């Protein structure tokens, strides 16, 4: 009997390790590369064809799709709940009152890709809108010279989408590092992931209202945010005069607005981050070393971005009775 004693701690250790391994995996075990290999083996090439065509029609497809995926994942998980249209009885996520101003070309890309997938008999109603959005997002990043990566699939489409559920789930352009870190951490993302994902602002547009606080009436002693490059501030004031047409939007990366690259971090080093949430990544000493590293090393940045995108794609994935495959991405079945 006495030789049983040493076994006990080992058994406990094994049990503990098994539990620790199973818990985090349980929420994401169903995602895998080539998930549709047996039902719709060509799904990725079908989506890529639609995304290529859409890209040739308008570059806006790129930032619009990327931001749509981010907003989908951060509100109720990556379940295409952001695609649902409001109805008489329900104001959906995308019409939340915090002015997300999601560009229509992202929705259009997914709707067209879904139609192309469903036109193939074996694929019809087999591929979720959430997965099509994830594939299209991977494709638009590659089309704008960003890194390409194998995309994990197997998400179901969500069964609810309410404007109220958006409350507090999305970061604000006025956020500081602590606020950004806590919001991203609540989605299982580290500060490193957050800094990598923020580089999405190397593409796309912002309305003047999102940063006008930084160029007018910043504080009683400083009308212009002192962390903003003075030359850039004057340029921004020129493009966004006070009482500007609220529909006016400007490039967020003034140097290479159509390249997915590490210029974002170089801009931060020059005080040319558009939002407080961008510039804080360089201003705050806790995140500055990462910004400096990636400003110098685009290979390291690309790797960190792919890691972070893959992690973001696992947020709140729906399985079993939590979801289904939507027939129309904009409406519940
Ligand atoms: C870190 C916190 C973030 C904040 C505070 C933030 C905020 C914003 C704001 C205010 C805009 C301008 C919207 C407009 O005026 O129409 C914007 C645009 C954009 N954001 Fe973010 N964002 C953040 C992170 C991200 C992430 C993680 C991604 C994707 C991985 C992303 C992708 C984009 C893209 C692509 C655009 C341009 C959209 C377009 O041109 O249609 N953002 N963001
Ligand atoms: C959203 O935009 C509308 C019209 O542009 C404006 O009246 C409203 O105050 C904005 N809401 C927020 C929360 O910014
Ligand atoms: C402001 O930007 C210009 C180039 O656009 C750069 O030469 C200058 O060093 C920047 N100033 C600061 C304080 O970073």
XYZ file of N, CA and C and ligand atoms in Angstrom, residues 60 62-71 74 99-104 137 141 170-175 180 183-184 189 193-211 248-250 252 260 264 274-278 281 305 309 312, ligand 1:
235
model
N -12.652 50.308 -51.457
C -13.346 50.416 -50.164
C -13.727 49.034 -49.611
N -11.902 46.648 -49.146
C -10.871 46.151 -48.238
C -11.110 46.626 -46.795
N -11.060 47.948 -46.531
C -11.286 48.373 -45.149
C -12.680 48.028 -44.643
N -13.666 48.083 -45.551
C -15.051 47.833 -45.127
C -15.209 46.398 -44.609
N -14.614 45.432 -45.299
C -14.749 44.031 -44.895
C -13.959 43.752 -43.623
N -12.766 44.308 -43.553
C -11.926 44.092 -42.364
C -12.601 44.639 -41.107
N -13.140 45.838 -41.205
C -13.784 46.429 -40.030
C -15.071 45.691 -39.671
N -15.781 45.191 -40.696
C -17.017 44.441 -40.441
C -16.711 43.181 -39.613
N -15.624 42.508 -39.953
C -15.239 41.295 -39.216
C -14.907 41.644 -37.761
N -14.161 42.717 -37.558
C -13.822 43.163 -36.206
C -15.088 43.461 -35.395
N -15.993 44.222 -35.966
C -17.206 44.570 -35.226
C -18.087 43.339 -35.000
N -16.379 41.370 -32.006
C -16.392 42.023 -30.689
C -17.791 42.138 -30.083
N -23.111 55.188 -33.863
C -22.557 55.610 -35.156
C -21.341 54.816 -35.590
N -21.511 53.539 -35.782
C -20.400 52.718 -36.251
C -20.049 53.051 -37.692
N -21.029 53.593 -38.427
C -20.861 53.920 -39.856
C -20.092 52.832 -40.602
N -20.589 51.615 -40.529
C -19.969 50.501 -41.263
C -20.266 50.665 -42.752
N -19.220 50.613 -43.569
C -19.393 50.860 -45.003
C -20.121 49.693 -45.666
N -21.041 50.027 -46.573
C -21.896 49.029 -47.215
C -21.140 47.992 -48.036
N -12.340 38.400 -45.262
C -11.436 39.295 -44.538
C -9.988 38.892 -44.783
N -7.154 41.396 -46.950
C -5.846 41.748 -46.371
C -4.743 41.378 -47.368
N -17.489 47.934 -28.098
C -16.530 48.404 -29.106
C -15.651 49.496 -28.518
N -14.368 49.523 -28.917
C -13.485 50.565 -28.403
C -13.867 51.928 -28.984
N -13.514 52.967 -28.264
C -13.808 54.326 -28.719
C -12.506 55.026 -29.121
N -12.569 55.933 -30.093
C -11.336 56.599 -30.551
C -10.670 57.453 -29.470
N -11.399 57.764 -28.418
C -10.832 58.542 -27.311
C -10.216 57.654 -26.226
N -10.258 56.348 -26.404
C -9.779 55.431 -25.354
C -8.270 55.552 -25.122
N -8.306 50.360 -23.648
C -8.161 49.432 -24.782
C -7.792 48.047 -24.280
N -10.767 46.214 -22.622
C -11.774 45.734 -23.577
C -11.255 44.536 -24.384
N -10.018 44.628 -24.850
C -9.454 43.514 -25.639
C -9.260 42.283 -24.747
N -7.870 38.806 -25.740
C -6.763 39.328 -26.541
C -5.795 40.124 -25.661
N -1.695 41.639 -28.985
C -2.733 41.432 -30.008
C -3.410 42.761 -30.354
N -3.721 43.527 -29.311
C -4.428 44.797 -29.511
C -3.597 45.751 -30.370
N -2.295 45.829 -30.085
C -1.423 46.734 -30.854
C -1.325 46.243 -32.302
N -1.246 44.923 -32.480
C -1.172 44.366 -33.842
C -2.464 44.656 -34.616
N -3.604 44.422 -33.984
C -4.889 44.605 -34.680
C -5.164 46.069 -34.992
N -4.659 46.965 -34.137
C -4.871 48.402 -34.369
C -4.270 48.845 -35.692
N -3.274 48.107 -36.184
C -2.647 48.455 -37.462
C -3.608 48.330 -38.631
N -4.795 47.784 -38.407
C -5.835 47.814 -39.445
C -6.093 49.252 -39.881
N -5.768 50.203 -39.026
C -5.939 51.615 -39.378
C -4.869 52.097 -40.357
N -4.105 51.194 -40.903
C -3.233 51.488 -42.038
C -4.055 51.580 -43.321
N -5.322 51.232 -43.231
C -6.251 51.241 -44.366
C -7.506 51.996 -43.973
N -8.190 52.538 -44.957
C -9.556 53.004 -44.721
C -9.681 54.449 -44.293
N -10.913 54.784 -43.928
C -11.310 56.176 -43.774
C -11.921 56.440 -42.408
N -11.806 57.688 -42.007
C -12.495 58.128 -40.800
C -13.248 59.423 -41.069
N -14.430 59.517 -40.487
C -15.171 60.773 -40.539
C -14.518 61.778 -39.596
N -14.625 63.050 -39.963
C -13.952 64.112 -39.201
C -14.387 64.130 -37.734
N -15.651 63.805 -37.494
C -16.174 63.886 -36.118
C -15.440 62.956 -35.151
N -14.809 61.898 -35.684
C -14.169 60.910 -34.805
C -12.897 61.423 -34.149
N -12.310 62.490 -34.706
C -11.067 63.013 -34.116
C -11.067 64.535 -33.985
N -17.969 63.790 -44.815
C -16.559 63.800 -45.249
C -15.748 62.804 -44.421
N -14.970 61.974 -45.132
C -14.082 61.025 -44.454
C -12.695 61.149 -45.069
N -11.672 60.955 -44.246
C -10.296 61.103 -44.723
C -9.515 59.803 -44.504
N -7.015 57.265 -43.038
C -6.444 57.160 -41.692
C -4.923 57.037 -41.749
N -1.674 47.473 -46.926
C -1.667 46.912 -45.580
C -0.200 46.714 -45.200
N 1.664 52.252 -40.328
C 0.884 52.692 -39.163
C 1.794 52.999 -37.980
N -4.129 58.911 -35.941
C -5.304 59.776 -36.112
C -6.125 59.913 -34.834
N -6.346 58.802 -34.159
C -7.175 58.841 -32.944
C -6.286 58.826 -31.708
N -6.842 59.267 -30.592
C -6.160 59.117 -29.306
C -5.805 57.653 -29.082
N -6.740 56.748 -29.464
C -6.515 55.313 -29.262
C -5.339 54.796 -30.089
N -5.032 55.458 -31.194
C -3.850 55.091 -31.990
C -2.592 55.680 -31.346
N -0.703 54.376 -28.212
C 0.139 53.185 -28.302
C 1.618 53.572 -28.331
N 0.252 40.049 -36.405
C -1.086 40.368 -36.901
C -1.870 39.093 -37.217
N -5.295 38.053 -35.472
C -6.518 37.872 -36.272
C -7.115 36.487 -36.029
N -8.753 36.574 -32.739
C -9.995 37.353 -32.807
C -11.096 36.519 -33.464
C -8.174 49.699 -30.995
C -9.342 50.278 -30.933
C -10.086 50.779 -32.139
C -10.776 51.939 -32.208
C -10.978 52.951 -31.089
C -11.300 52.051 -33.547
C -12.085 53.095 -34.008
C -12.337 53.350 -35.329
C -13.017 54.511 -35.825
C -13.597 55.623 -34.959
C -13.012 54.445 -37.183
C -13.587 55.462 -38.154
C -15.011 55.119 -38.493
C -15.659 56.185 -39.315
O -15.488 57.366 -39.065
O -16.403 55.811 -40.241
C -12.348 53.222 -37.541
C -12.165 52.784 -38.820
C -11.638 51.555 -39.136
N -11.266 50.578 -38.258
Fe -11.018 50.784 -36.277
N -10.909 50.962 -34.261
C -10.161 50.148 -33.442
C -9.643 48.922 -33.779
C -9.795 48.323 -35.008
C -9.501 46.938 -35.287
C -9.025 45.931 -34.260
C -9.757 46.745 -36.612
C -9.643 45.488 -37.419
C -8.823 44.508 -37.148
C -10.186 48.026 -37.141
C -10.466 48.270 -38.462
C -10.845 49.498 -38.963
C -10.907 49.800 -40.384
C -10.469 48.872 -41.513
C -11.413 51.085 -40.485
C -11.720 51.852 -41.779
C -13.152 51.560 -42.176
C -13.537 52.084 -43.536
O -12.761 52.737 -44.220
O -14.687 51.814 -43.931
N -10.232 48.942 -36.141
N -11.954 52.560 -36.387
